Coordinates of N, CA and C in Angstrom, one line a residue:
M1 N -38.8 -36.8 92.3 CA -38.5 -36.1 90.7 C -37.4 -36.5 90.1
E2 N -37.6 -37.0 89.1 CA -36.6 -37.7 88.0 C -35.7 -36.6 87.6
I3 N -34.4 -37.0 87.2 CA -33.3 -35.8 86.6 C -33.9 -35.1 85.7
G4 N -34.6 -36.0 84.6 CA -35.0 -35.5 83.7 C -36.3 -34.4 83.5
Q5 N -37.0 -34.6 84.6 CA -37.9 -33.9 85.3 C -37.5 -32.3 85.6
L6 N -36.5 -32.6 86.4 CA -35.6 -31.7 87.1 C -35.2 -30.4 85.7
Q7 N -34.5 -31.3 84.9 CA -33.9 -30.4 83.8 C -35.0 -29.7 83.2
Q8 N -36.0 -30.4 82.9 CA -37.1 -29.5 82.1 C -37.6 -28.3 83.1
K9 N -37.9 -28.3 84.4 CA -38.6 -27.3 84.8 C -37.5 -26.5 85.1
I10 N -36.1 -26.7 85.3 CA -35.3 -25.6 85.3 C -35.4 -25.2 84.0
G11 N -34.9 -25.9 82.7 CA -35.1 -25.0 81.7 C -36.3 -24.1 81.2
A12 N -37.2 -24.4 81.7 CA -38.7 -23.8 81.6 C -38.6 -22.5 82.5
R13 N -38.2 -22.7 83.8 CA -37.8 -21.6 84.6 C -37.0 -20.6 83.8
V14 N -35.4 -21.0 83.2 CA -34.6 -20.0 82.4 C -35.3 -19.1 81.6
R15 N -36.5 -19.9 80.7 CA -36.7 -19.4 79.3 C -37.9 -18.3 80.1
T16 N -38.8 -18.8 81.0 CA -39.8 -17.6 81.7 C -39.0 -16.6 82.2
L17 N -38.0 -16.6 83.0 CA -37.4 -15.3 83.5 C -36.6 -14.6 82.4
R18 N -36.0 -15.3 81.3 CA -35.6 -14.8 80.4 C -36.7 -14.0 79.8
E19 N -37.9 -14.3 79.1 CA -38.9 -13.6 78.5 C -39.3 -12.7 79.3
S20 N -39.2 -12.8 80.6 CA -39.8 -12.0 81.7 C -38.9 -10.4 81.7
K21 N -37.5 -10.7 81.3 CA -36.7 -9.6 81.3 C -36.5 -8.9 79.7
G22 N -37.2 -9.7 79.0 CA -37.2 -8.8 77.3 C -36.3 -9.5 76.8
I23 N -35.3 -10.4 77.0 CA -34.3 -10.7 76.4 C -34.3 -12.2 75.7
S24 N -33.7 -11.8 74.2 CA -33.8 -12.9 73.4 C -32.8 -14.0 73.6
Q25 N -32.8 -15.3 73.4 CA -32.0 -16.5 73.3 C -31.0 -16.0 72.9
Q26 N -30.6 -15.4 71.8 CA -29.4 -14.9 71.2 C -28.5 -14.0 72.1
N27 N -29.6 -12.8 72.8 CA -28.5 -12.2 73.2 C -28.1 -12.6 74.5
L28 N -29.0 -13.3 75.4 CA -28.5 -14.0 76.7 C -27.4 -14.9 76.3
A29 N -27.2 -15.6 75.5 CA -26.6 -16.5 75.0 C -24.8 -15.8 74.8
A30 N -25.2 -14.7 74.1 CA -24.1 -13.7 74.0 C -23.4 -12.9 75.1
I31 N -24.2 -12.5 76.1 CA -24.0 -12.1 77.1 C -23.0 -13.1 78.1
C32 N -23.8 -14.3 77.9 CA -23.3 -15.8 79.0 C -21.9 -16.2 78.6
N33 N -21.8 -15.9 76.8 CA -20.5 -16.5 76.2 C -21.2 -17.8 76.0
F34 N -22.2 -18.2 75.6 CA -23.0 -19.4 75.1 C -22.9 -19.5 73.7
E35 N -23.0 -20.9 73.1 CA -23.4 -21.0 71.8 C -25.0 -21.0 72.3
K36 N -25.8 -20.1 71.4 CA -27.8 -20.1 71.4 C -28.1 -21.7 71.1
A37 N -27.1 -22.7 70.5 CA -28.0 -23.9 70.2 C -27.9 -24.3 71.9
N38 N -26.9 -24.3 72.6 CA -26.8 -24.8 74.0 C -27.7 -24.1 75.1
L39 N -27.9 -22.6 74.8 CA -29.0 -22.2 75.4 C -30.5 -22.6 75.3
S40 N -30.5 -23.2 74.0 CA -32.0 -23.5 73.6 C -32.3 -24.8 74.3
R41 N -31.1 -25.8 74.1 CA -31.3 -27.3 74.9 C -31.4 -26.9 76.3
L42 N -30.9 -26.1 76.8 CA -30.9 -25.8 78.4 C -32.6 -25.8 78.7
E43 N -32.8 -24.6 77.9 CA -34.4 -24.2 78.0 C -35.2 -25.4 77.8
A44 N -35.3 -25.9 76.8 CA -35.5 -27.2 76.4 C -35.6 -28.6 77.3
G45 N -34.9 -28.4 78.6 CA -34.7 -29.3 79.3 C -33.8 -30.8 78.9
R46 N -33.0 -30.5 77.4 CA -32.3 -31.7 77.3 C -30.8 -31.4 77.5
T47 N -30.4 -30.9 78.5 CA -29.2 -30.7 79.2 C -29.3 -30.8 80.5
N48 N -28.3 -31.2 81.4 CA -28.4 -31.0 82.7 C -27.0 -29.9 83.0
P49 N -27.5 -28.8 83.4 CA -26.5 -27.5 83.2 C -26.0 -27.5 84.5
T50 N -25.0 -27.0 84.7 CA -23.8 -26.8 85.8 C -24.3 -25.6 86.5
V51 N -24.1 -25.7 87.8 CA -24.3 -24.7 88.7 C -23.6 -23.4 88.3
S52 N -22.4 -23.3 87.3 CA -21.6 -22.2 87.2 C -22.3 -21.6 85.8
T53 N -23.1 -22.4 85.2 CA -23.7 -22.1 83.9 C -25.2 -21.4 84.7
L54 N -25.9 -21.8 85.4 CA -27.1 -21.2 86.1 C -26.6 -19.7 86.8
Y55 N -25.4 -19.7 87.2 CA -24.9 -18.8 87.8 C -24.4 -17.6 87.2
K56 N -23.7 -17.7 86.0 CA -24.0 -16.9 84.7 C -25.2 -16.4 84.3
I57 N -26.0 -17.2 84.1 CA -27.4 -16.8 83.7 C -28.1 -15.7 84.6
S58 N -27.8 -16.0 86.0 CA -28.1 -15.5 87.0 C -27.7 -14.0 87.0
Q59 N -26.6 -14.1 86.5 CA -25.8 -12.9 86.6 C -26.2 -12.0 85.6
A60 N -26.3 -12.5 84.3 CA -26.8 -11.8 83.2 C -28.3 -11.4 83.1
L61 N -29.2 -12.1 84.0 CA -30.5 -11.4 84.0 C -30.7 -10.7 85.3
E62 N -29.5 -10.2 85.6 CA -29.5 -9.6 87.3 C -30.5 -10.3 88.1
I63 N -30.7 -11.4 88.5 CA -31.5 -12.1 89.6 C -30.5 -13.4 90.5
P64 N -30.9 -13.2 91.7 CA -30.3 -14.4 92.5 C -30.5 -15.6 91.5
L65 N -29.4 -16.3 92.3 CA -29.5 -18.0 91.5 C -30.4 -18.8 92.2
S66 N -30.8 -18.3 93.1 CA -32.0 -19.4 94.0 C -33.3 -18.8 93.1
D67 N -33.5 -17.6 92.5 CA -34.8 -17.6 91.6 C -34.8 -18.9 90.1
I68 N -33.6 -19.0 89.8 CA -33.6 -20.2 89.0 C -33.7 -22.0 89.3
V69 N -33.6 -21.6 90.7 CA -34.0 -23.3 91.0 C -35.2 -23.2 91.9
D70 N -36.0 -22.0 92.0 CA -37.0 -22.0 92.8 C -38.3 -22.8 91.8
I71 N -38.1 -23.9 91.9 CA -39.2 -24.4 91.4 C -40.4 -25.4 92.0
D72 N -41.5 -25.5 91.4 CA -42.5 -26.3 92.5 C -42.2 -27.7 92.1
D73 N -42.5 -28.8 92.7 CA -42.3 -30.3 92.6 C -43.5 -30.6 92.1

Protein backbone atom coordinates (compact mmCIF):
# COMPACT_ATOMS: atom_id res chain seq x y z
CA MET A 1 0.00 0.00 0.00
CA GLU A 2 1.33 3.43 -0.92
CA ILE A 3 1.54 6.30 1.57
CA GLY A 4 -1.21 8.26 -0.20
CA GLN A 5 -3.56 5.29 0.00
CA LEU A 6 -2.76 4.83 3.68
CA GLN A 7 -3.45 8.51 4.38
CA GLN A 8 -6.82 8.22 2.62
CA LYS A 9 -7.78 5.10 4.57
CA ILE A 10 -6.81 6.63 7.91
CA GLY A 11 -8.65 9.83 7.04
CA ALA A 12 -11.77 7.91 6.09
CA ARG A 13 -11.50 5.91 9.32
CA VAL A 14 -11.27 9.09 11.41
CA ARG A 15 -14.33 10.50 9.61
CA THR A 16 -16.33 7.29 10.15
CA LEU A 17 -15.43 7.12 13.84
CA ARG A 18 -16.17 10.83 14.36
CA GLU A 19 -19.54 10.56 12.66
CA SER A 20 -20.43 7.43 14.64
CA LYS A 21 -19.95 9.50 17.81
CA GLY A 22 -22.14 12.30 16.43
CA ILE A 23 -19.36 14.87 16.61
CA SER A 24 -18.91 17.56 13.97
CA GLN A 25 -15.55 18.36 12.42
CA GLN A 26 -15.71 21.77 14.08
CA ASN A 27 -16.27 20.27 17.53
CA LEU A 28 -13.60 17.59 17.19
CA ALA A 29 -11.10 20.16 15.94
CA ALA A 30 -11.87 22.40 18.91
CA ILE A 31 -11.53 19.55 21.41
CA CYS A 32 -8.17 18.58 19.90
CA ASN A 33 -7.02 22.20 19.60
CA PHE A 34 -6.71 21.87 15.79
CA GLU A 35 -7.86 24.16 13.03
CA LYS A 36 -10.98 22.75 11.35
CA ALA A 37 -9.21 23.00 7.97
CA ASN A 38 -6.43 20.73 9.23
CA LEU A 39 -8.92 18.11 10.41
CA SER A 40 -10.71 18.37 7.07
CA ARG A 41 -7.44 17.75 5.20
CA LEU A 42 -6.67 14.78 7.46
CA GLU A 43 -10.10 13.23 6.82
CA ALA A 44 -9.69 13.79 3.08
CA GLY A 45 -6.36 11.97 3.14
CA ARG A 46 -4.41 15.02 2.03
CA THR A 47 -2.03 15.06 4.99
CA ASN A 48 0.16 12.57 6.80
CA PRO A 49 -0.95 12.72 10.46
CA THR A 50 1.53 12.20 13.24
CA VAL A 51 1.02 9.61 15.95
CA SER A 52 0.45 12.41 18.46
CA THR A 53 -2.29 13.88 16.24
CA LEU A 54 -4.02 10.51 15.96
CA TYR A 55 -3.63 10.02 19.72
CA LYS A 56 -5.35 13.37 20.43
CA ILE A 57 -8.19 12.35 18.15
CA SER A 58 -8.52 8.94 19.82
CA GLN A 59 -8.65 10.59 23.24
CA ALA A 60 -11.29 13.08 22.09
CA LEU A 61 -13.40 10.25 20.63
CA GLU A 62 -12.79 8.12 23.74
CA ILE A 63 -11.50 5.19 21.73
CA PRO A 64 -8.19 3.31 21.64
CA LEU A 65 -5.62 4.61 19.16
CA SER A 66 -5.63 1.15 17.59
CA ASP A 67 -9.24 1.73 16.44
CA ILE A 68 -8.04 4.54 14.16
CA VAL A 69 -5.26 2.57 12.54
CA ASP A 70 -7.27 -0.66 12.28
CA ILE A 71 -7.73 -0.57 8.50
CA ASP A 72 -8.00 -3.29 5.89
CA ASP A 73 -5.42 -3.46 3.10
